[in-house]
Amino acid sequence: MREIKKIQSFSDLLSQPGITEEIEIRSSFGICAIHGGGLERATEAVARDVAEKTNSSYYAVIQPEGSRLHLSSKDFDPKQSLKLNQFLKKIDTLISIHGYGKEDDFWALLLGGSNREMAYHLAGSLREVLPEEYRVVDQIDKIPRPLRGIHPDNPVNFPANGGVQIEIPPGLRWNREHNFWSDAAGTPRSEDLNQLIKGLISGVNSWQEKKS
């Protein structure tokens, strides 16, 4: 696997060959994956599927196969993208789907972001469906600082109601039967990832019912 290369600005990232943005405007609830495609595998698949099945708006930045360009979340400036700006103007609540990898922990699902009430709510829905080998961490002080998603310039915190940043571990995104990333190069989704999507759909729907 290629080493990650850091990019300094959103406009620089978007100018790279093969980088694309996806956007679908539906409701004022939004789901995004800003590190999708070759960087944080399967994250855009999760965001796209959950958004479609909950009538949520959707936005993603997709890197091509083999691309490993990383821009810090706080540097995704909507002034540098008409599509991100359009998306953020439409929504009032956001879930941002990310992937992370730690050599000492492949099994913790981390729920950061500024909307702590929604983080606790979604955590409950996920615990109901995920296998016991996974831990759902919704206490902000138990999440590694770089993965907390609470920087004010992080797009997940832009909407009026803030949002939840969900960091998905490799164990959930990797299809162990096919020995590759779910939804990449023709690899089907793992059953664990399907369960994660199911839990998120349930959590988003019940959250919106609760707030309506």
Tab-separated table of N, CA and C in Angstrom, residues 11-154:
chain	number	residue	atom	x	y	z
A	11	SER	N	-8.454	23.074	-2.447
A	11	SER	CA	-8.346	23.352	-3.875
A	11	SER	C	-7.224	22.534	-4.509
A	12	ASP	N	-6.121	22.350	-3.787
A	12	ASP	CA	-5.031	21.507	-4.290
A	12	ASP	C	-5.500	20.061	-4.447
A	13	LEU	N	-6.251	19.577	-3.467
A	13	LEU	CA	-6.758	18.203	-3.533
A	13	LEU	C	-7.666	18.026	-4.742
A	14	LEU	N	-8.591	18.955	-4.923
A	14	LEU	CA	-9.551	18.830	-6.013
A	14	LEU	C	-8.905	18.947	-7.384
A	15	SER	N	-7.714	19.540	-7.444
A	15	SER	CA	-7.025	19.695	-8.731
A	15	SER	C	-6.233	18.455	-9.131
A	16	GLN	N	-6.132	17.484	-8.229
A	16	GLN	CA	-5.356	16.284	-8.525
A	16	GLN	C	-6.120	15.372	-9.494
A	17	PRO	N	-5.410	14.646	-10.360
A	17	PRO	CA	-6.068	13.771	-11.336
A	17	PRO	C	-6.944	12.715	-10.670
A	18	GLY	N	-8.168	12.574	-11.174
A	18	GLY	CA	-9.053	11.503	-10.720
A	18	GLY	C	-9.871	11.809	-9.492
A	19	ILE	N	-9.641	12.933	-8.825
A	19	ILE	CA	-10.421	13.292	-7.643
A	19	ILE	C	-11.795	13.803	-8.084
A	20	THR	N	-12.853	13.252	-7.519
A	20	THR	CA	-14.206	13.673	-7.877
A	20	THR	C	-15.022	13.977	-6.626
A	21	GLU	N	-16.051	14.794	-6.799
A	21	GLU	CA	-17.015	15.084	-5.741
A	21	GLU	C	-18.371	14.502	-6.150
A	22	GLU	N	-19.074	13.930	-5.194
A	22	GLU	CA	-20.434	13.440	-5.417
A	22	GLU	C	-21.374	14.211	-4.503
A	23	ILE	N	-22.540	14.588	-5.012
A	23	ILE	CA	-23.506	15.316	-4.193
A	23	ILE	C	-24.920	14.943	-4.608
A	24	GLU	N	-25.768	14.722	-3.621
A	24	GLU	CA	-27.192	14.470	-3.841
A	24	GLU	C	-27.946	15.234	-2.756
A	25	ILE	N	-28.730	16.207	-3.154
A	25	ILE	CA	-29.474	17.022	-2.199
A	25	ILE	C	-30.863	16.427	-1.986
A	26	ARG	N	-31.167	16.124	-0.746
A	26	ARG	CA	-32.494	15.610	-0.382
A	26	ARG	C	-33.040	16.447	0.778
A	27	SER	N	-32.864	15.945	1.999
A	27	SER	CA	-33.412	16.633	3.172
A	27	SER	C	-32.363	17.522	3.828
A	28	SER	N	-32.717	18.104	4.983
A	28	SER	CA	-31.784	18.957	5.728
A	28	SER	C	-30.865	18.153	6.636
A	29	PHE	N	-31.012	16.843	6.639
A	29	PHE	CA	-30.080	15.953	7.344
A	29	PHE	C	-29.040	15.493	6.322
A	30	GLY	N	-27.769	15.587	6.669
A	30	GLY	CA	-26.725	15.251	5.719
A	30	GLY	C	-25.786	14.156	6.189
A	31	ILE	N	-25.243	13.417	5.223
A	31	ILE	CA	-24.233	12.385	5.498
A	31	ILE	C	-23.124	12.558	4.466
A	32	CYS	N	-21.875	12.586	4.931
A	32	CYS	CA	-20.763	12.814	4.008
A	32	CYS	C	-19.609	11.862	4.272
A	33	ALA	N	-18.720	11.793	3.272
A	33	ALA	CA	-17.479	11.018	3.382
A	33	ALA	C	-16.420	11.811	2.621
A	34	ILE	N	-15.642	12.591	3.325
A	34	ILE	CA	-14.705	13.497	2.663
A	34	ILE	C	-13.357	12.855	2.347
A	35	HIS	N	-13.121	11.649	2.860
A	35	HIS	CA	-11.877	10.930	2.574
A	35	HIS	C	-12.174	9.605	1.867
A	36	GLY	N	-13.152	9.632	0.949
A	36	GLY	CA	-13.602	8.398	0.316
A	36	GLY	C	-12.672	7.869	-0.762
A	37	GLY	N	-13.043	6.720	-1.300
A	37	GLY	CA	-12.266	6.090	-2.367
A	37	GLY	C	-11.002	5.436	-1.863
A	38	GLY	N	-9.881	5.721	-2.523
A	38	GLY	CA	-8.638	5.028	-2.221
A	38	GLY	C	-8.018	5.341	-0.883
A	39	LEU	N	-8.458	6.426	-0.215
A	39	LEU	CA	-7.824	6.798	1.052
A	39	LEU	C	-8.423	6.047	2.237
A	40	GLU	N	-9.689	6.293	2.539
A	40	GLU	CA	-10.360	5.622	3.663
A	40	GLU	C	-11.456	4.734	3.075
A	41	ARG	N	-11.054	3.511	2.791
A	41	ARG	CA	-11.857	2.580	2.012
A	41	ARG	C	-13.244	2.335	2.600
A	42	ALA	N	-14.202	2.253	1.689
A	42	ALA	CA	-15.604	1.891	1.969
A	42	ALA	C	-16.393	2.997	2.665
A	43	THR	N	-15.747	4.113	3.003
A	43	THR	CA	-16.478	5.151	3.743
A	43	THR	C	-17.557	5.795	2.884
A	44	GLU	N	-17.257	6.025	1.594
A	44	GLU	CA	-18.279	6.632	0.734
A	44	GLU	C	-19.424	5.664	0.473
A	45	ALA	N	-19.137	4.364	0.470
A	45	ALA	CA	-20.198	3.369	0.280
A	45	ALA	C	-21.172	3.397	1.459
A	46	VAL	N	-20.628	3.516	2.660
A	46	VAL	CA	-21.472	3.611	3.850
A	46	VAL	C	-22.306	4.884	3.794
A	47	ALA	N	-21.657	6.021	3.529
A	47	ALA	CA	-22.359	7.301	3.508
A	47	ALA	C	-23.449	7.320	2.438
A	48	ARG	N	-23.117	6.846	1.246
A	48	ARG	CA	-24.067	6.861	0.133
A	48	ARG	C	-25.290	6.005	0.426
A	49	ASP	N	-25.056	4.817	0.975
A	49	ASP	CA	-26.152	3.885	1.234
A	49	ASP	C	-27.063	4.391	2.354
A	50	VAL	N	-26.457	4.860	3.428
A	50	VAL	CA	-27.260	5.352	4.548
A	50	VAL	C	-28.048	6.596	4.129
A	51	ALA	N	-27.420	7.483	3.369
A	51	ALA	CA	-28.107	8.695	2.920
A	51	ALA	C	-29.313	8.344	2.054
A	52	GLU	N	-29.116	7.428	1.125
A	52	GLU	CA	-30.208	7.056	0.220
A	52	GLU	C	-31.376	6.447	0.978
A	53	LYS	N	-31.085	5.599	1.965
A	53	LYS	CA	-32.157	4.871	2.654
A	53	LYS	C	-32.768	5.649	3.813
A	54	THR	N	-32.252	6.845	4.089
A	54	THR	CA	-32.853	7.696	5.128
A	54	THR	C	-33.309	9.034	4.545
A	55	ASN	N	-33.288	9.146	3.216
A	55	ASN	CA	-33.665	10.385	2.520
A	55	ASN	C	-32.814	11.564	2.980
A	56	SER	N	-31.558	11.308	3.251
A	56	SER	CA	-30.626	12.351	3.683
A	56	SER	C	-29.842	12.888	2.487
A	57	SER	N	-29.380	14.112	2.584
A	57	SER	CA	-28.482	14.659	1.575
A	57	SER	C	-27.113	13.990	1.712
A	58	TYR	N	-26.384	13.947	0.607
A	58	TYR	CA	-25.129	13.183	0.570
A	58	TYR	C	-24.052	13.982	-0.147
A	59	TYR	N	-22.839	13.915	0.406
A	59	TYR	CA	-21.675	14.539	-0.243
A	59	TYR	C	-20.462	13.661	0.019
A	60	ALA	N	-19.609	13.517	-0.993
A	60	ALA	CA	-18.375	12.747	-0.816
A	60	ALA	C	-17.287	13.266	-1.728
A	61	VAL	N	-16.063	13.139	-1.258
A	61	VAL	CA	-14.873	13.348	-2.088
A	61	VAL	C	-14.260	11.975	-2.317
A	62	ILE	N	-14.136	11.591	-3.580
A	62	ILE	CA	-13.704	10.237	-3.929
A	62	ILE	C	-12.323	10.282	-4.575
A	63	GLN	N	-11.398	9.531	-3.998
A	63	GLN	CA	-10.072	9.395	-4.595
A	63	GLN	C	-10.009	8.100	-5.403
A	64	PRO	N	-9.298	8.123	-6.535
A	64	PRO	CA	-9.221	6.916	-7.366
A	64	PRO	C	-8.381	5.821	-6.713
A	65	GLU	N	-8.472	4.650	-7.275
A	65	GLU	CA	-7.681	3.509	-6.803
A	65	GLU	C	-6.201	3.871	-6.783
A	66	GLY	N	-5.542	3.596	-5.677
A	66	GLY	CA	-4.122	3.868	-5.545
A	66	GLY	C	-3.792	5.249	-5.026
A	67	SER	N	-4.795	6.124	-4.931
A	67	SER	CA	-4.553	7.483	-4.436
A	67	SER	C	-4.581	7.499	-2.921
A	68	ARG	N	-3.560	8.132	-2.328
A	68	ARG	CA	-3.458	8.187	-0.856
A	68	ARG	C	-3.110	9.616	-0.439
A	69	LEU	N	-3.965	10.557	-0.814
A	69	LEU	CA	-3.738	11.969	-0.517
A	69	LEU	C	-4.581	12.374	0.684
A	70	HIS	N	-3.933	12.931	1.688
A	70	HIS	CA	-4.661	13.273	2.910
A	70	HIS	C	-4.671	14.767	3.171
A	71	LEU	N	-5.880	15.302	3.321
A	71	LEU	CA	-6.091	16.678	3.743
A	71	LEU	C	-6.822	16.632	5.069
A	72	SER	N	-6.313	17.329	6.070
A	72	SER	CA	-6.965	17.353	7.369
A	72	SER	C	-8.403	17.832	7.239
A	73	SER	N	-9.296	17.238	8.010
A	73	SER	CA	-10.716	17.584	7.926
A	73	SER	C	-10.956	19.079	8.111
A	74	LYS	N	-10.190	19.707	8.976
A	74	LYS	CA	-10.394	21.131	9.250
A	74	LYS	C	-10.027	22.021	8.065
A	75	ASP	N	-9.380	21.446	7.052
A	75	ASP	CA	-8.968	22.223	5.878
A	75	ASP	C	-9.906	22.038	4.683
A	76	PHE	N	-11.021	21.336	4.880
A	76	PHE	CA	-12.024	21.214	3.822
A	76	PHE	C	-12.880	22.474	3.837
A	77	ASP	N	-12.355	23.501	3.211
A	77	ASP	CA	-12.963	24.832	3.224
A	77	ASP	C	-14.058	24.914	2.162
A	78	PRO	N	-15.324	25.121	2.560
A	78	PRO	CA	-16.402	25.191	1.560
A	78	PRO	C	-16.252	26.348	0.581
A	79	LYS	N	-15.429	27.337	0.911
A	79	LYS	CA	-15.186	28.433	-0.028
A	79	LYS	C	-14.385	27.963	-1.244
A	80	GLN	N	-13.785	26.773	-1.128
A	80	GLN	CA	-12.969	26.242	-2.222
A	80	GLN	C	-13.697	25.177	-3.038
A	81	SER	N	-14.985	24.967	-2.737
A	81	SER	CA	-15.766	23.962	-3.469
A	81	SER	C	-17.225	24.389	-3.537
A	82	LEU	N	-17.724	24.594	-4.726
A	82	LEU	CA	-19.131	24.952	-4.888
A	82	LEU	C	-20.048	23.846	-4.377
A	83	LYS	N	-19.646	22.596	-4.599
A	83	LYS	CA	-20.501	21.478	-4.203
A	83	LYS	C	-20.547	21.314	-2.687
A	84	LEU	N	-19.397	21.404	-2.014
A	84	LEU	CA	-19.409	21.315	-0.551
A	84	LEU	C	-20.178	22.487	0.040
A	85	ASN	N	-20.014	23.651	-0.523
A	85	ASN	CA	-20.733	24.819	-0.042
A	85	ASN	C	-22.240	24.636	-0.211
A	86	GLN	N	-22.660	24.132	-1.356
A	86	GLN	CA	-24.079	23.869	-1.612
A	86	GLN	C	-24.637	22.866	-0.608
A	87	PHE	N	-23.873	21.816	-0.358
A	87	PHE	CA	-24.289	20.772	0.581
A	87	PHE	C	-24.457	21.333	1.991
A	88	LEU	N	-23.456	22.058	2.471
A	88	LEU	CA	-23.492	22.568	3.843
A	88	LEU	C	-24.570	23.630	4.039
A	89	LYS	N	-24.890	24.375	2.999
A	89	LYS	CA	-25.953	25.376	3.098
A	89	LYS	C	-27.330	24.726	3.229
A	90	LYS	N	-27.466	23.513	2.701
A	90	LYS	CA	-28.755	22.820	2.702
A	90	LYS	C	-29.075	22.164	4.031
A	91	ILE	N	-28.050	21.699	4.744
A	91	ILE	CA	-28.296	20.828	5.896
A	91	ILE	C	-28.198	21.561	7.234
A	92	ASP	N	-28.848	20.979	8.251
A	92	ASP	CA	-28.743	21.524	9.601
A	92	ASP	C	-28.154	20.532	10.592
A	93	THR	N	-27.946	19.286	10.160
A	93	THR	CA	-27.390	18.225	11.006
A	93	THR	C	-26.576	17.299	10.118
A	94	LEU	N	-25.425	16.813	10.624
A	94	LEU	CA	-24.521	16.072	9.741
A	94	LEU	C	-23.888	14.866	10.440
A	95	ILE	N	-23.743	13.797	9.673
A	95	ILE	CA	-22.907	12.659	10.062
A	95	ILE	C	-21.781	12.571	9.051
A	96	SER	N	-20.543	12.559	9.525
A	96	SER	CA	-19.375	12.460	8.651
A	96	SER	C	-18.710	11.102	8.857
A	97	ILE	N	-18.630	10.317	7.790
A	97	ILE	CA	-18.106	8.953	7.859
A	97	ILE	C	-16.615	8.946	7.498
A	98	HIS	N	-15.806	8.410	8.399
A	98	HIS	CA	-14.359	8.315	8.193
A	98	HIS	C	-13.895	6.889	8.460
A	99	GLY	N	-12.665	6.615	8.047
A	99	GLY	CA	-12.037	5.351	8.386
A	99	GLY	C	-10.682	5.635	9.012
A	100	TYR	N	-10.289	4.812	9.953
A	100	TYR	CA	-8.978	4.987	10.573
A	100	TYR	C	-8.351	3.618	10.789
A	101	GLY	N	-7.060	3.622	11.057
A	101	GLY	CA	-6.375	2.379	11.360
A	101	GLY	C	-5.338	2.593	12.445
A	102	LYS	N	-5.398	1.782	13.479
A	102	LYS	CA	-4.383	1.789	14.523
A	102	LYS	C	-3.874	0.371	14.688
A	103	GLU	N	-2.568	0.223	14.705
A	103	GLU	CA	-1.985	-1.120	14.772
A	103	GLU	C	-2.380	-1.864	16.038
A	104	ASP	N	-2.710	-1.114	17.092
A	104	ASP	CA	-3.052	-1.768	18.355
A	104	ASP	C	-4.555	-1.864	18.587
A	105	ASP	N	-5.372	-1.440	17.599
A	105	ASP	CA	-6.817	-1.503	17.797
A	105	ASP	C	-7.540	-1.493	16.454
A	106	PHE	N	-8.082	-2.644	16.076
A	106	PHE	CA	-8.819	-2.776	14.822
A	106	PHE	C	-10.331	-2.850	15.049
A	107	TRP	N	-10.773	-2.663	16.312
A	107	TRP	CA	-12.157	-3.047	16.614
A	107	TRP	C	-12.997	-1.957	17.273
A	108	ALA	N	-12.460	-0.766	17.451
A	108	ALA	CA	-13.211	0.293	18.123
A	108	ALA	C	-13.843	1.242	17.103
A	109	LEU	N	-15.142	1.430	17.191
A	109	LEU	CA	-15.875	2.396	16.379
A	109	LEU	C	-16.007	3.667	17.208
A	110	LEU	N	-15.499	4.789	16.677
A	110	LEU	CA	-15.384	6.019	17.461
A	110	LEU	C	-16.407	7.052	16.999
A	111	LEU	N	-17.177	7.598	17.931
A	111	LEU	CA	-18.202	8.588	17.604
A	111	LEU	C	-17.843	9.930	18.232
A	112	GLY	N	-17.220	10.792	17.428
A	112	GLY	CA	-16.848	12.123	17.881
A	112	GLY	C	-17.806	13.170	17.340
A	113	GLY	N	-17.320	14.400	17.206
A	113	GLY	CA	-18.153	15.488	16.718
A	113	GLY	C	-18.817	16.263	17.834
A	114	SER	N	-19.415	17.403	17.481
A	114	SER	CA	-19.944	18.330	18.485
A	114	SER	C	-21.328	17.971	19.002
A	115	ASN	N	-22.096	17.183	18.251
A	115	ASN	CA	-23.448	16.836	18.693
A	115	ASN	C	-23.392	15.567	19.532
A	116	ARG	N	-23.153	15.743	20.822
A	116	ARG	CA	-22.960	14.593	21.695
A	116	ARG	C	-24.263	13.815	21.939
A	117	GLU	N	-25.381	14.508	21.962
A	117	GLU	CA	-26.654	13.812	22.150
A	117	GLU	C	-26.894	12.821	21.015
A	118	MET	N	-26.647	13.265	19.782
A	118	MET	CA	-26.839	12.361	18.646
A	118	MET	C	-25.797	11.248	18.648
A	119	ALA	N	-24.578	11.548	19.078
A	119	ALA	CA	-23.548	10.508	19.166
A	119	ALA	C	-23.987	9.392	20.103
A	120	TYR	N	-24.533	9.745	21.258
A	120	TYR	CA	-25.000	8.724	22.213
A	120	TYR	C	-26.162	7.932	21.618
A	121	HIS	N	-27.037	8.633	20.912
A	121	HIS	CA	-28.190	7.972	20.295
A	121	HIS	C	-27.736	6.958	19.244
A	122	LEU	N	-26.847	7.375	18.352
A	122	LEU	CA	-26.362	6.477	17.303
A	122	LEU	C	-25.571	5.307	17.892
A	123	ALA	N	-24.823	5.575	18.953
A	123	ALA	CA	-24.063	4.509	19.603
A	123	ALA	C	-24.982	3.395	20.077
A	124	GLY	N	-26.122	3.769	20.621
A	124	GLY	CA	-27.080	2.766	21.081
A	124	GLY	C	-27.585	1.900	19.943
A	125	SER	N	-27.882	2.518	18.803
A	125	SER	CA	-28.361	1.766	17.634
A	125	SER	C	-27.286	0.830	17.102
A	126	LEU	N	-26.039	1.279	17.134
A	126	LEU	CA	-24.950	0.454	16.617
A	126	LEU	C	-24.643	-0.719	17.535
A	127	ARG	N	-24.716	-0.502	18.820
A	127	ARG	CA	-24.460	-1.602	19.766
A	127	ARG	C	-25.484	-2.722	19.625
A	128	GLU	N	-26.670	-2.381	19.171
A	128	GLU	CA	-27.718	-3.385	19.012
A	128	GLU	C	-27.446	-4.356	17.871
A	129	VAL	N	-26.655	-3.937	16.882
A	129	VAL	CA	-26.496	-4.759	15.681
A	129	VAL	C	-25.080	-5.285	15.447
A	130	LEU	N	-24.068	-4.636	16.010
A	130	LEU	CA	-22.694	-5.056	15.726
A	130	LEU	C	-22.287	-6.268	16.556
A	131	PRO	N	-21.456	-7.145	15.994
A	131	PRO	CA	-20.942	-8.285	16.763
A	131	PRO	C	-20.187	-7.818	18.012
A	132	GLU	N	-20.102	-8.672	19.007
A	132	GLU	CA	-19.516	-8.308	20.302
A	132	GLU	C	-18.037	-7.950	20.215
A	133	GLU	N	-17.345	-8.390	19.166
A	133	GLU	CA	-15.914	-8.091	19.064
A	133	GLU	C	-15.642	-6.605	18.854
A	134	TYR	N	-16.658	-5.840	18.431
A	134	TYR	CA	-16.487	-4.409	18.223
A	134	TYR	C	-16.921	-3.609	19.443
A	135	ARG	N	-16.164	-2.544	19.716
A	135	ARG	CA	-16.511	-1.619	20.790
A	135	ARG	C	-16.981	-0.310	20.174
A	136	VAL	N	-18.093	0.220	20.668
A	136	VAL	CA	-18.600	1.507	20.217
A	136	VAL	C	-18.243	2.533	21.291
A	137	VAL	N	-17.387	3.486	20.950
A	137	VAL	CA	-16.870	4.455	21.919
A	137	VAL	C	-17.552	5.798	21.673
A	138	ASP	N	-18.368	6.244	22.626
A	138	ASP	CA	-19.066	7.516	22.474
A	138	ASP	C	-18.710	8.521	23.576
A	139	GLN	N	-17.749	8.193	24.419
A	139	GLN	CA	-17.251	9.152	25.408
A	139	GLN	C	-16.085	9.907	24.773
A	140	ILE	N	-16.239	11.197	24.618
A	140	ILE	CA	-15.280	11.975	23.843
A	140	ILE	C	-13.870	11.899	24.417
A	141	ASP	N	-13.744	11.812	25.739
A	141	ASP	CA	-12.410	11.764	26.346
A	141	ASP	C	-11.747	10.396	26.197
A	142	LYS	N	-12.493	9.390	25.710
A	142	LYS	CA	-11.935	8.061	25.457
A	142	LYS	C	-11.488	7.904	24.003
A	143	ILE	N	-11.744	8.919	23.176
A	143	ILE	CA	-11.361	8.889	21.769
A	143	ILE	C	-10.007	9.590	21.617
A	144	PRO	N	-9.059	9.008	20.871
A	144	PRO	CA	-7.780	9.700	20.656
A	144	PRO	C	-8.016	11.115	20.125
A	145	ARG	N	-7.282	12.064	20.643
A	145	ARG	CA	-7.523	13.477	20.329
A	145	ARG	C	-7.610	13.771	18.825
A	146	PRO	N	-6.711	13.225	17.977
A	146	PRO	CA	-6.789	13.543	16.546
A	146	PRO	C	-8.048	13.008	15.857
A	147	LEU	N	-8.773	12.109	16.523
A	147	LEU	CA	-9.943	11.466	15.916
A	147	LEU	C	-11.257	11.943	16.530
A	148	ARG	N	-11.217	12.978	17.336
A	148	ARG	CA	-12.430	13.421	18.037
A	148	ARG	C	-13.381	14.233	17.166
A	149	GLY	N	-12.886	14.864	16.124
A	149	GLY	CA	-13.757	15.598	15.216
A	149	GLY	C	-14.453	16.782	15.843
A	150	ILE	N	-13.782	17.494	16.729
A	150	ILE	CA	-14.431	18.615	17.413
A	150	ILE	C	-13.847	19.972	17.033
A	151	HIS	N	-12.899	20.006	16.085
A	151	HIS	CA	-12.348	21.288	15.653
A	151	HIS	C	-13.454	22.108	14.987
A	152	PRO	N	-13.583	23.388	15.319
A	152	PRO	CA	-14.678	24.201	14.750
A	152	PRO	C	-14.631	24.343	13.240
A	153	ASP	N	-13.456	24.145	12.624
A	153	ASP	CA	-13.348	24.257	11.175
A	153	ASP	C	-13.593	22.936	10.456
A	154	ASN	N	-13.829	21.882	11.206
A	154	ASN	CA	-14.192	20.598	10.612
A	154	ASN	C	-15.626	20.713	10.087
